[in-house]
Amino acid sequence: MKTIFETSIPGRPGVWPDEPHKRAQDMLPAELLRGKKPDLPELSELDVVRHFTALSRLNFGVDTHFYPLGSCTMKYNPKHLEHVAALPGFTDLHPLAAQLKGAGQYTQGALEVMYELERLLCEITGMAAYTLHPMAGAHGELTGAMIIAAYHKKQGNQKTKVICPDSAHGTNPSSAAIAGFDVVNIESRDGIIDPAALAEVLDDETAALMMTCPNTLGLFEDHLQEIVAMLREKDALLYYDGANMNAIMGKLKVGDAGFDVVHLNLHKTFGTPHGAGGPGSGPVGVCEKLTPFLPISRVVKLEDGRYFLDYNHPDSIGYMAPFYGNFGVALKAYAYILRLGREGLIRVSEHAVLAANYLRKKLEHVLEIPFNRVCMHEFVASAVQQAEKGVRAVDIAKALLDKGHHAPTIYFPLIVKECLMVEPTETESRETLDLFVDDLVDILERADNYPEAVTGAPITMPVGRLDETKAARDMAVTWDLARELDEKQAQKPAPAADDA
Ligand SMILES: *Cc1c(COP(=O)(O)O)cnc(C)c1O
């Protein structure tokens, strides 16, 4: 496809915004005005619309395709939330207005949203207080790990290590390490935490255990109560990675279960699209004894009903983000929660879990399912049997693209060989799930009988099988480099499947 600059015909501009240009001339000092017009492509409005619509169709998106990517939770985000986030009363606020003397009256609505959202998240998770500052899940983990460190320091505890099971998300150990802890890994057993393995490493130096629950295999921890008791005994804290909260909303308040710190991913559970680098939001909730260590500022409600930002917390870990986190994401989460209400959120979790188990049962005859028991919002299958015949998880994933489905997550989590991690989400209809099953079964039959039909996929996509190592190591992300590479590629035969 040509770039929009290559499509440009000099002298055929669609719209030229002269008016703002003139206004800028009146308002700005001469040295700030550009000397010549920007080098924009010249096309009619219709050609611009066609160009970008065609571009958007080169990609997979949830608006057109089933998207069973695992470890990602919700994919479809209701469109009305974008409308809420674009309300000018919010978008026109200057981020400093909340701190300006006399401007507080204009920010009351925004502060109310933040305050009320924190209360709602407390209700959903059973925590005492929240901060909305962290910009993503991993940033929330870092915030949580720093709060844990600050708490132990204040107590005079000599705590140096954080335990992470191998079924935890990879960001858990890295966040603990960045916060200054030594990370100790423990092996899971039957896909969940093994209390015996935990007992081996748990000691007085343990600051916390970080648990992803449901874990990256989509399994809930059976030994939760025992684990909580073991940690309490050593004065160690329990961290809950709540990125998978959409599996248990309304079913379990993690604070009541004994967790001390939790992060949520608003961009995975509460209505903001994710991927492609954000924006995200990873609010952190804490139990009562950890509230003094939360980042500043904190939103406070006064007795007369007004809100203000409180910076006076001497034990706080300080600032974790400029201003107040990603306010727009918080706003969408607030609207999403209010729109669904208590019953609606419970139904989200029930549907997410039901859809995953439906697929698991439908596929257990054709794919190996290493931990084949009732799962939560996702499950992990393995293509080890197919791999013996030369068809690997990556081949199945590529073949699904030709069938019009996005691929599941593959080769993650690392503890399952040739894995396909399937997460259908709460929004998909039974008909869509059935179609996915039929298409996957068809691919697996072909894998059995004509493996080369699968290892050559995809054949209908804008780009065929890529050399994935090269794509990551030797990136060409500007159009001229990509074009050069395309041309070179066209002169060479496609790489064999094994190179991928
Ligand atoms: C996505 C995810 C994270 C990291 O969240 P980001 O917002 O991507 O930083 C952490 N834990 C789990 C279980 C996740 O799925």
Short mmCIF file of C-alpha atoms and ligand atoms in Angstrom, two decimals:
data_model
loop_
_atom_site.label_atom_id
_atom_site.label_comp_id
_atom_site.label_asym_id
_atom_site.label_seq_id
_atom_site.Cartn_x
_atom_site.Cartn_y
_atom_site.Cartn_z
CA MET A 1 0.00 0.00 0.00
CA LYS A 2 1.23 3.51 -0.79
CA THR A 3 1.88 5.94 2.01
CA ILE A 4 -0.37 8.98 2.19
CA PHE A 5 2.56 11.15 1.04
CA GLU A 6 2.97 9.03 -2.08
CA THR A 7 -0.73 9.44 -2.84
CA SER A 8 -0.49 13.22 -2.56
CA ILE A 9 -1.09 15.29 -5.72
CA PRO A 10 0.43 18.79 -5.44
CA GLY A 11 -2.23 21.45 -5.72
CA ARG A 12 -5.10 19.21 -4.72
CA PRO A 13 -5.60 20.05 -1.06
CA GLY A 14 -8.76 18.88 0.65
CA VAL A 15 -9.05 21.28 3.55
CA TRP A 16 -6.58 23.94 4.47
CA PRO A 17 -7.07 25.40 7.92
CA ASP A 18 -6.35 29.05 7.05
CA GLU A 19 -8.53 30.43 9.79
CA PRO A 20 -6.60 29.01 12.78
CA HIS A 21 -3.38 30.02 11.04
CA LYS A 22 -4.54 33.64 10.88
CA ARG A 23 -5.69 33.56 14.48
CA ALA A 24 -2.30 32.21 15.55
CA GLN A 25 -0.67 35.14 13.72
CA ASP A 26 -2.66 37.56 15.85
CA MET A 27 -1.98 35.78 19.10
CA LEU A 28 1.60 34.57 18.96
CA PRO A 29 4.91 36.44 18.78
CA ALA A 30 6.37 36.39 15.26
CA GLU A 31 9.38 34.24 16.19
CA LEU A 32 7.09 31.41 17.26
CA LEU A 33 5.28 31.23 13.90
CA ARG A 34 6.49 28.69 11.37
CA GLY A 35 8.27 30.15 8.35
CA LYS A 36 6.64 27.94 5.77
CA LYS A 37 3.57 25.78 5.60
CA PRO A 38 3.96 22.29 7.00
CA ASP A 39 4.70 19.60 4.46
CA LEU A 40 1.31 17.92 4.52
CA PRO A 41 0.06 15.55 1.83
CA GLU A 42 -2.51 17.05 -0.50
CA LEU A 43 -5.59 14.88 -0.97
CA SER A 44 -9.33 15.27 -1.03
CA GLU A 45 -11.21 14.48 2.14
CA LEU A 46 -12.65 11.34 0.56
CA ASP A 47 -9.21 10.04 -0.39
CA VAL A 48 -8.01 10.64 3.17
CA VAL A 49 -10.97 8.72 4.59
CA ARG A 50 -10.34 5.83 2.17
CA HIS A 51 -6.65 5.80 2.96
CA PHE A 52 -7.11 5.47 6.71
CA THR A 53 -10.04 3.09 6.46
CA ALA A 54 -7.96 0.83 4.21
CA LEU A 55 -5.04 1.06 6.66
CA SER A 56 -7.27 0.11 9.59
CA ARG A 57 -8.38 -2.99 7.69
CA LEU A 58 -4.84 -4.29 7.47
CA ASN A 59 -4.98 -4.88 11.19
CA PHE A 60 -6.86 -7.22 13.48
CA GLY A 61 -9.13 -5.53 15.96
CA VAL A 62 -11.93 -6.52 18.28
CA ASP A 63 -14.39 -4.41 16.30
CA THR A 64 -14.10 -6.87 13.43
CA HIS A 65 -12.68 -10.12 14.82
CA PHE A 66 -12.86 -12.51 17.76
CA TYR A 67 -9.87 -11.79 19.97
CA PRO A 68 -9.10 -14.65 22.37
CA LEU A 69 -5.72 -13.30 23.45
CA GLY A 70 -4.88 -14.62 26.92
CA SER A 71 -3.65 -12.67 29.93
CA CYS A 72 -5.39 -9.56 28.66
CA THR A 73 -8.92 -9.71 30.09
CA MET A 74 -11.60 -7.52 28.48
CA LYS A 75 -11.07 -6.67 24.82
CA TYR A 76 -14.31 -4.95 23.90
CA ASN A 77 -14.80 -1.62 25.63
CA PRO A 78 -18.24 -0.03 25.40
CA LYS A 79 -18.13 2.97 23.03
CA HIS A 80 -20.19 5.25 25.28
CA LEU A 81 -17.22 5.41 27.66
CA GLU A 82 -15.25 7.36 25.06
CA HIS A 83 -18.08 9.88 24.97
CA VAL A 84 -17.93 10.25 28.76
CA ALA A 85 -14.15 10.69 28.69
CA ALA A 86 -14.50 13.41 26.04
CA LEU A 87 -16.94 15.60 27.99
CA PRO A 88 -15.51 19.12 27.80
CA GLY A 89 -16.12 19.77 31.51
CA PHE A 90 -13.35 17.24 32.10
CA THR A 91 -11.13 17.63 29.05
CA ASP A 92 -10.91 21.42 29.37
CA LEU A 93 -9.64 21.30 32.95
CA HIS A 94 -6.03 22.33 33.41
CA PRO A 95 -4.23 19.75 35.54
CA LEU A 96 -2.92 22.48 37.81
CA ALA A 97 -6.38 23.94 38.46
CA ALA A 98 -6.90 21.73 41.51
CA GLN A 99 -3.94 23.39 43.20
CA LEU A 100 -4.59 26.99 42.18
CA LYS A 101 -6.08 29.17 44.86
CA GLY A 102 -9.69 29.95 44.00
CA ALA A 103 -9.82 27.46 41.11
CA GLY A 104 -10.97 24.61 43.37
CA GLN A 105 -14.59 25.29 42.45
CA TYR A 106 -13.93 24.20 38.86
CA THR A 107 -12.32 20.92 39.84
CA GLN A 108 -14.92 19.64 42.30
CA GLY A 109 -16.50 17.34 39.70
CA ALA A 110 -13.18 15.79 38.72
CA LEU A 111 -12.14 15.32 42.34
CA GLU A 112 -15.53 13.76 43.09
CA VAL A 113 -14.97 11.24 40.26
CA MET A 114 -11.59 10.31 41.73
CA TYR A 115 -12.90 10.09 45.28
CA GLU A 116 -15.96 8.06 44.34
CA LEU A 117 -13.97 5.73 42.08
CA GLU A 118 -11.59 5.03 44.96
CA ARG A 119 -14.57 4.20 47.17
CA LEU A 120 -16.02 1.88 44.52
CA LEU A 121 -12.70 0.07 44.10
CA CYS A 122 -12.52 -0.31 47.89
CA GLU A 123 -16.00 -1.87 47.82
CA ILE A 124 -15.12 -4.26 44.98
CA THR A 125 -11.86 -5.43 46.54
CA GLY A 126 -12.39 -4.97 50.28
CA MET A 127 -9.43 -2.63 50.73
CA ALA A 128 -9.27 0.42 53.04
CA ALA A 129 -7.96 3.02 50.57
CA TYR A 130 -6.75 3.46 47.00
CA THR A 131 -4.39 5.63 45.01
CA LEU A 132 -5.17 6.29 41.35
CA HIS A 133 -1.67 7.53 40.53
CA PRO A 134 0.04 4.52 38.93
CA MET A 135 -0.03 4.66 35.12
CA ALA A 136 -0.18 0.90 34.48
CA GLY A 137 -0.30 -2.46 36.18
CA ALA A 138 3.46 -2.80 36.47
CA HIS A 139 3.68 0.76 37.79
CA GLY A 140 1.08 -0.22 40.39
CA GLU A 141 3.22 -3.20 41.36
CA LEU A 142 6.21 -0.93 41.85
CA THR A 143 4.07 1.43 43.94
CA GLY A 144 2.85 -1.52 46.02
CA ALA A 145 6.34 -2.92 46.48
CA MET A 146 7.58 0.53 47.60
CA ILE A 147 4.71 0.78 50.09
CA ILE A 148 5.65 -2.65 51.44
CA ALA A 149 9.27 -1.54 51.78
CA ALA A 150 8.25 1.70 53.53
CA TYR A 151 6.00 -0.17 55.94
CA HIS A 152 8.68 -2.65 57.00
CA LYS A 153 11.24 0.13 57.33
CA LYS A 154 8.91 2.09 59.60
CA GLN A 155 8.34 -1.05 61.70
CA GLY A 156 12.09 -1.53 62.00
CA ASN A 157 11.81 -4.91 60.22
CA GLN A 158 14.86 -6.26 58.39
CA LYS A 159 13.10 -7.54 55.29
CA THR A 160 15.04 -8.12 52.11
CA LYS A 161 13.17 -10.57 49.94
CA VAL A 162 9.98 -10.97 47.99
CA ILE A 163 8.68 -14.39 46.94
CA CYS A 164 7.15 -14.83 43.47
CA PRO A 165 5.71 -18.14 42.27
CA ASP A 166 6.57 -19.20 38.70
CA SER A 167 2.88 -18.82 37.86
CA ALA A 168 3.02 -15.08 38.57
CA HIS A 169 3.06 -12.50 35.81
CA GLY A 170 6.62 -11.61 34.77
CA THR A 171 6.23 -8.01 35.89
CA ASN A 172 5.91 -9.14 39.54
CA PRO A 173 9.54 -10.15 40.06
CA SER A 174 10.82 -7.20 38.06
CA SER A 175 8.77 -4.70 40.08
CA ALA A 176 9.99 -6.23 43.36
CA ALA A 177 13.58 -6.05 42.12
CA ILE A 178 13.25 -2.40 41.06
CA ALA A 179 11.90 -1.63 44.55
CA GLY A 180 15.15 -3.05 45.94
CA PHE A 181 14.12 -6.55 47.01
CA ASP A 182 15.84 -9.84 46.31
CA VAL A 183 13.40 -11.98 44.37
CA VAL A 184 12.96 -15.61 45.32
CA ASN A 185 11.14 -17.85 42.86
CA ILE A 186 9.11 -20.88 43.87
CA GLU A 187 7.84 -23.64 41.61
CA SER A 188 4.12 -24.21 41.37
CA ARG A 189 2.60 -27.65 41.69
CA ASP A 190 -0.44 -28.71 39.64
CA GLY A 191 -0.49 -25.15 38.32
CA ILE A 192 -0.93 -23.46 41.70
CA ILE A 193 1.22 -22.40 44.65
CA ASP A 194 2.62 -25.29 46.62
CA PRO A 195 2.58 -24.46 50.37
CA ALA A 196 5.49 -26.88 50.92
CA ALA A 197 7.63 -24.98 48.39
CA LEU A 198 6.62 -21.74 50.05
CA ALA A 199 7.55 -23.05 53.52
CA GLU A 200 11.04 -23.84 52.24
CA VAL A 201 11.87 -20.23 51.41
CA LEU A 202 9.61 -18.28 53.77
CA ASP A 203 11.60 -16.78 56.64
CA ASP A 204 11.94 -13.69 58.81
CA GLU A 205 13.56 -11.79 55.95
CA THR A 206 10.51 -12.24 53.72
CA ALA A 207 8.83 -8.89 53.09
CA ALA A 208 5.99 -10.19 50.93
CA LEU A 209 4.61 -12.79 48.59
CA MET A 210 3.32 -11.49 45.26
CA MET A 211 0.48 -13.55 43.92
CA THR A 212 -1.31 -13.30 40.58
CA CYS A 213 -4.76 -14.65 41.27
CA PRO A 214 -6.28 -16.16 39.25
CA ASN A 215 -2.77 -16.95 38.07
CA THR A 216 -1.34 -16.92 34.56
CA LEU A 217 -2.76 -20.40 34.00
CA GLY A 218 -6.24 -19.07 34.71
CA LEU A 219 -6.39 -21.08 37.94
CA PHE A 220 -7.54 -19.97 41.36
CA GLU A 221 -5.30 -20.78 44.32
CA ASP A 222 -6.67 -23.67 46.40
CA HIS A 223 -4.43 -23.05 49.42
CA LEU A 224 -5.15 -19.38 49.88
CA GLN A 225 -6.07 -19.50 53.58
CA GLU A 226 -3.09 -21.63 54.46
CA ILE A 227 -0.77 -19.29 52.55
CA VAL A 228 -2.19 -16.20 54.28
CA ALA A 229 -1.65 -17.80 57.69
CA MET A 230 1.93 -18.79 56.84
CA LEU A 231 2.81 -15.24 55.81
CA ARG A 232 1.15 -13.65 58.84
CA GLU A 233 3.29 -15.78 61.08
CA LYS A 234 6.44 -14.26 59.55
CA ASP A 235 5.04 -10.72 59.50
CA ALA A 236 5.22 -10.80 55.72
CA LEU A 237 2.67 -9.01 53.55
CA LEU A 238 0.53 -10.47 50.80
CA TYR A 239 0.43 -8.70 47.45
CA TYR A 240 -2.43 -9.36 45.05
CA ASP A 241 -1.82 -8.82 41.35
CA GLY A 242 -5.38 -8.00 40.38
CA ALA A 243 -4.93 -7.73 36.63
CA ASN A 244 -7.28 -10.71 36.39
CA MET A 245 -9.91 -9.15 38.64
CA ASN A 246 -12.56 -9.55 35.97
CA ALA A 247 -12.72 -13.24 36.88
CA ILE A 248 -13.79 -12.71 40.47
CA MET A 249 -15.64 -9.40 40.78
CA GLY A 250 -18.43 -9.75 43.29
CA LYS A 251 -17.27 -13.26 44.20
CA LEU A 252 -14.34 -12.54 46.48
CA LYS A 253 -13.21 -9.38 48.23
CA VAL A 254 -9.47 -9.90 48.24
CA GLY A 255 -9.02 -7.62 51.28
CA ASP A 256 -11.31 -9.91 53.29
CA ALA A 257 -9.29 -12.91 52.11
CA GLY A 258 -6.19 -11.44 53.77
CA PHE A 259 -4.38 -9.52 51.01
CA ASP A 260 -2.63 -6.35 52.17
CA VAL A 261 -1.88 -4.66 48.84
CA VAL A 262 -3.63 -5.01 45.49
CA HIS A 263 -3.26 -3.42 42.12
CA LEU A 264 -5.97 -3.35 39.48
CA ASN A 265 -5.60 -2.68 35.79
CA LEU A 266 -8.40 -0.28 34.89
CA HIS A 267 -7.40 -0.85 31.27
CA LYS A 268 -8.05 -4.58 31.60
CA THR A 269 -11.11 -4.80 33.80
CA PHE A 270 -12.87 -1.44 33.74
CA GLY A 271 -13.49 -0.21 30.24
CA THR A 272 -10.34 1.20 28.65
CA PRO A 273 -8.76 -0.39 25.57
CA HIS A 274 -5.26 -1.62 26.17
CA GLY A 275 -2.20 -2.63 24.26
CA ALA A 276 0.04 -0.49 22.11
CA GLY A 277 1.50 1.20 25.14
CA GLY A 278 -1.42 2.80 26.86
CA PRO A 279 -2.78 4.94 28.30
CA GLY A 280 -3.36 2.71 31.27
CA SER A 281 -4.08 3.00 34.94
CA GLY A 282 -3.01 0.70 37.76
CA PRO A 283 -4.68 1.88 40.99
CA VAL A 284 -3.25 0.41 44.18
CA GLY A 285 -5.41 -0.49 47.16
CA VAL A 286 -4.07 -1.13 50.64
CA CYS A 287 -5.30 -2.38 54.00
CA GLU A 288 -5.75 0.04 56.89
CA LYS A 289 -2.24 -0.21 58.35
CA LEU A 290 -0.63 0.66 55.00
CA THR A 291 -2.68 3.79 54.24
CA PRO A 292 -0.07 6.26 55.65
CA PHE A 293 2.39 5.11 52.96
CA LEU A 294 0.18 5.73 49.91
CA PRO A 295 1.53 8.21 47.33
CA ILE A 296 0.55 11.87 47.54
CA SER A 297 -1.65 13.65 46.73
CA ARG A 298 -4.75 11.98 48.15
CA VAL A 299 -8.31 13.10 47.48
CA VAL A 300 -10.18 14.00 50.64
CA LYS A 301 -13.85 14.79 51.19
CA LEU A 302 -14.57 17.50 53.72
CA GLU A 303 -17.56 17.52 56.04
CA ASP A 304 -19.28 20.20 53.96
CA GLY A 305 -19.11 17.88 50.93
CA ARG A 306 -16.24 19.66 49.13
CA TYR A 307 -13.17 17.80 47.90
CA PHE A 308 -9.53 18.76 48.07
CA LEU A 309 -6.09 17.31 47.43
CA ASP A 310 -4.18 16.48 50.58
CA TYR A 311 -0.38 16.47 50.44
CA ASN A 312 0.22 16.24 54.15
CA HIS A 313 1.26 12.61 54.69
CA PRO A 314 4.75 12.47 56.20
CA ASP A 315 5.08 8.67 55.78
CA SER A 316 3.99 8.71 52.14
CA ILE A 317 6.30 7.14 49.55
CA GLY A 318 5.86 10.44 47.67
CA TYR A 319 4.93 11.15 44.06
CA MET A 320 4.51 8.20 41.71
CA ALA A 321 3.18 10.10 38.71
CA PRO A 322 2.77 13.64 37.48
CA PHE A 323 -0.52 15.12 38.64
CA TYR A 324 -3.12 12.45 39.48
CA GLY A 325 -2.46 9.49 37.19
CA ASN A 326 -4.35 8.99 33.93
CA PHE A 327 -7.54 10.80 34.78
CA GLY A 328 -9.33 9.93 31.52
CA VAL A 329 -8.89 6.21 32.21
CA ALA A 330 -10.21 6.65 35.75
CA LEU A 331 -13.20 8.51 34.36
CA LYS A 332 -14.05 5.66 32.01
CA ALA A 333 -13.71 3.13 34.84
CA TYR A 334 -16.07 5.21 36.98
CA ALA A 335 -18.66 5.38 34.19
CA TYR A 336 -18.26 1.66 33.46
CA ILE A 337 -18.80 0.65 37.09
CA LEU A 338 -21.82 2.94 37.53
CA ARG A 339 -23.33 1.76 34.27
CA LEU A 340 -23.06 -1.93 35.16
CA GLY A 341 -23.73 -1.67 38.87
CA ARG A 342 -23.26 -4.45 41.38
CA GLU A 343 -25.26 -7.07 39.45
CA GLY A 344 -23.67 -6.13 36.16
CA LEU A 345 -20.10 -6.51 37.44
CA ILE A 346 -20.95 -9.89 38.92
CA ARG A 347 -22.39 -10.95 35.55
CA VAL A 348 -19.20 -9.80 33.79
CA SER A 349 -17.14 -12.17 35.93
CA GLU A 350 -19.62 -15.02 35.56
CA HIS A 351 -19.71 -14.68 31.79
CA ALA A 352 -15.93 -14.40 31.52
CA VAL A 353 -15.50 -17.62 33.50
CA LEU A 354 -18.36 -19.41 31.75
CA ALA A 355 -17.04 -18.58 28.28
CA ALA A 356 -13.53 -19.82 29.16
CA ASN A 357 -14.83 -23.07 30.59
CA TYR A 358 -17.13 -23.56 27.60
CA LEU A 359 -14.16 -23.36 25.25
CA ARG A 360 -12.02 -25.52 27.50
CA LYS A 361 -14.61 -28.32 27.51
CA LYS A 362 -15.15 -28.03 23.75
CA LEU A 363 -11.43 -28.21 23.01
CA GLU A 364 -10.24 -30.79 25.53
CA HIS A 365 -10.78 -33.57 22.97
CA VAL A 366 -8.51 -32.03 20.38
CA LEU A 367 -5.81 -30.24 22.38
CA GLU A 368 -3.92 -31.27 25.47
CA ILE A 369 -5.02 -29.20 28.50
CA PRO A 370 -2.26 -29.62 31.08
CA PHE A 371 -4.26 -28.50 34.12
CA ASN A 372 -7.68 -29.60 33.05
CA ARG A 373 -9.96 -28.45 35.81
CA VAL A 374 -12.47 -25.66 36.22
CA CYS A 375 -10.65 -22.53 35.17
CA MET A 376 -11.38 -18.88 35.71
CA HIS A 377 -11.37 -16.32 32.88
CA GLU A 378 -8.84 -18.17 30.71
CA PHE A 379 -7.15 -21.52 30.26
CA VAL A 380 -3.93 -22.82 28.82
CA ALA A 381 -3.86 -25.55 26.18
CA SER A 382 -0.77 -27.18 24.73
CA ALA A 383 0.08 -28.25 21.20
CA VAL A 384 2.75 -30.77 22.28
CA GLN A 385 0.97 -33.61 20.44
CA GLN A 386 0.74 -31.59 17.25
CA ALA A 387 4.35 -30.50 17.64
CA GLU A 388 5.44 -34.12 17.34
CA LYS A 389 4.09 -33.99 13.79
CA GLY A 390 5.82 -30.70 13.12
CA VAL A 391 2.91 -28.33 13.73
CA ARG A 392 3.72 -26.00 16.57
CA ALA A 393 1.62 -23.56 18.61
CA VAL A 394 2.87 -20.70 16.43
CA ASP A 395 1.59 -22.49 13.29
CA ILE A 396 -1.85 -23.00 14.80
CA ALA A 397 -1.90 -19.34 15.84
CA LYS A 398 -1.05 -18.22 12.29
CA ALA A 399 -3.64 -20.54 10.77
CA LEU A 400 -6.31 -19.01 13.00
CA LEU A 401 -5.59 -15.63 11.39
CA ASP A 402 -6.57 -17.06 8.00
CA LYS A 403 -9.83 -18.21 9.56
CA GLY A 404 -10.62 -14.68 10.71
CA HIS A 405 -9.77 -15.00 14.40
CA HIS A 406 -7.04 -13.28 16.33
CA ALA A 407 -4.60 -15.81 17.76
CA PRO A 408 -4.55 -16.77 21.43
CA THR A 409 -1.43 -15.83 23.39
CA ILE A 410 1.29 -18.38 22.61
CA TYR A 411 4.41 -19.49 24.49
CA PHE A 412 3.22 -17.76 27.67
CA PRO A 413 3.17 -18.72 30.49
CA LEU A 414 6.62 -20.22 30.20
CA ILE A 415 5.78 -23.22 32.39
CA VAL A 416 3.72 -24.95 29.69
CA LYS A 417 5.35 -26.21 26.47
CA GLU A 418 3.83 -25.17 23.11
CA CYS A 419 1.09 -23.38 24.96
CA LEU A 420 -1.91 -21.54 23.65
CA MET A 421 -3.51 -19.33 26.25
CA VAL A 422 -7.15 -18.76 25.40
CA GLU A 423 -9.25 -16.00 26.89
CA PRO A 424 -12.62 -15.48 25.21
CA THR A 425 -13.85 -12.69 27.57
CA GLU A 426 -17.30 -11.83 28.80
CA THR A 427 -18.63 -10.14 25.70
CA GLU A 428 -18.54 -12.93 23.11
CA SER A 429 -21.69 -14.76 22.07
CA ARG A 430 -22.01 -18.52 22.11
CA GLU A 431 -22.22 -18.46 18.29
CA THR A 432 -18.83 -16.75 18.07
CA LEU A 433 -17.30 -19.24 20.49
CA ASP A 434 -18.73 -22.15 18.47
CA LEU A 435 -17.33 -20.73 15.25
CA PHE A 436 -13.89 -20.45 16.87
CA VAL A 437 -14.09 -24.08 18.02
CA ASP A 438 -15.15 -25.30 14.56
CA ASP A 439 -12.33 -23.42 12.88
CA LEU A 440 -9.73 -24.56 15.40
CA VAL A 441 -10.88 -28.18 15.10
CA ASP A 442 -10.58 -27.87 11.34
CA ILE A 443 -7.03 -26.54 11.65
CA LEU A 444 -6.06 -29.37 14.00
CA GLU A 445 -7.47 -31.96 11.58
CA ARG A 446 -5.41 -30.46 8.80
CA ALA A 447 -2.39 -30.43 11.13
CA ASP A 448 -2.86 -34.17 11.46
CA ASN A 449 -3.33 -34.91 7.78
CA TYR A 450 -1.52 -32.18 5.84
CA PRO A 451 0.82 -30.41 8.28
CA GLU A 452 2.28 -28.22 5.51
CA ALA A 453 -1.15 -26.62 5.01
CA VAL A 454 -0.83 -25.26 8.55
CA THR A 455 2.88 -24.48 8.72
CA GLY A 456 2.56 -22.23 5.66
CA ALA A 457 -0.11 -20.01 7.22
CA PRO A 458 -1.05 -17.24 7.04
CA ILE A 459 -1.76 -16.95 3.34
CA THR A 460 -4.59 -14.41 3.32
CA MET A 461 -3.01 -11.71 5.49
CA PRO A 462 -1.36 -8.48 4.24
CA VAL A 463 1.97 -9.95 5.39
CA GLY A 464 2.84 -13.62 5.40
CA ARG A 465 5.01 -15.55 7.85
CA LEU A 466 7.59 -13.23 9.32
CA ASP A 467 11.00 -13.98 10.69
CA GLU A 468 9.90 -13.09 14.22
CA THR A 469 13.38 -12.87 15.69
CA LYS A 470 14.42 -10.43 13.02
CA ALA A 471 11.18 -8.50 13.43
CA ALA A 472 12.06 -7.93 17.08
CA ARG A 473 15.83 -7.46 16.79
CA ASP A 474 16.09 -5.66 13.50
CA MET A 475 13.12 -3.37 13.57
CA ALA A 476 12.11 -1.25 10.61
CA VAL A 477 9.46 1.05 11.95
CA THR A 478 9.69 3.97 9.56
CA TRP A 479 7.97 3.59 6.21
CA ASP A 480 11.07 4.10 4.09
CA LEU A 481 13.04 1.40 5.95
CA ALA A 482 10.04 -0.91 5.86
CA ARG A 483 9.68 -0.30 2.12
CA GLU A 484 13.34 -1.11 1.54
CA LEU A 485 12.94 -4.32 3.52
CA ASP A 486 9.77 -5.22 1.60
CA GLU A 487 11.60 -4.86 -1.66
CA LYS A 488 14.49 -7.01 -0.49
CA GLN A 489 12.03 -9.59 0.82
CA ALA A 490 10.19 -9.70 -2.50
CA GLN A 491 13.40 -10.79 -4.23
CA LYS A 492 14.01 -13.65 -1.80
CA PRO A 493 11.95 -16.79 -1.13
CA ALA A 494 9.96 -16.68 2.15
CA PRO A 495 11.80 -18.09 5.20
CA ALA A 496 11.05 -21.68 6.13
CA ALA A 497 8.69 -22.16 9.06
CA ASP A 498 11.55 -23.31 11.29
CA ASP A 499 13.20 -19.91 11.14
CA ALA A 500 10.25 -18.25 12.84
C1 LIG B 1 -0.98 -7.15 32.20
C2 LIG B 1 -0.58 -7.69 33.48
C3 LIG B 1 0.33 -7.00 34.30
C4 LIG B 1 1.02 -5.72 33.87
O1 LIG B 1 0.12 -4.68 33.63
P1 LIG B 1 0.53 -3.47 32.66
O2 LIG B 1 -0.62 -2.55 32.76
O3 LIG B 1 0.70 -4.08 31.31
O4 LIG B 1 1.80 -2.87 33.18
C5 LIG B 1 0.62 -7.53 35.53
N1 LIG B 1 0.08 -8.70 35.93
C6 LIG B 1 -0.79 -9.41 35.17
C7 LIG B 1 -1.35 -10.69 35.68
C8 LIG B 1 -1.14 -8.92 33.91
O5 LIG B 1 -1.99 -9.63 33.16
#
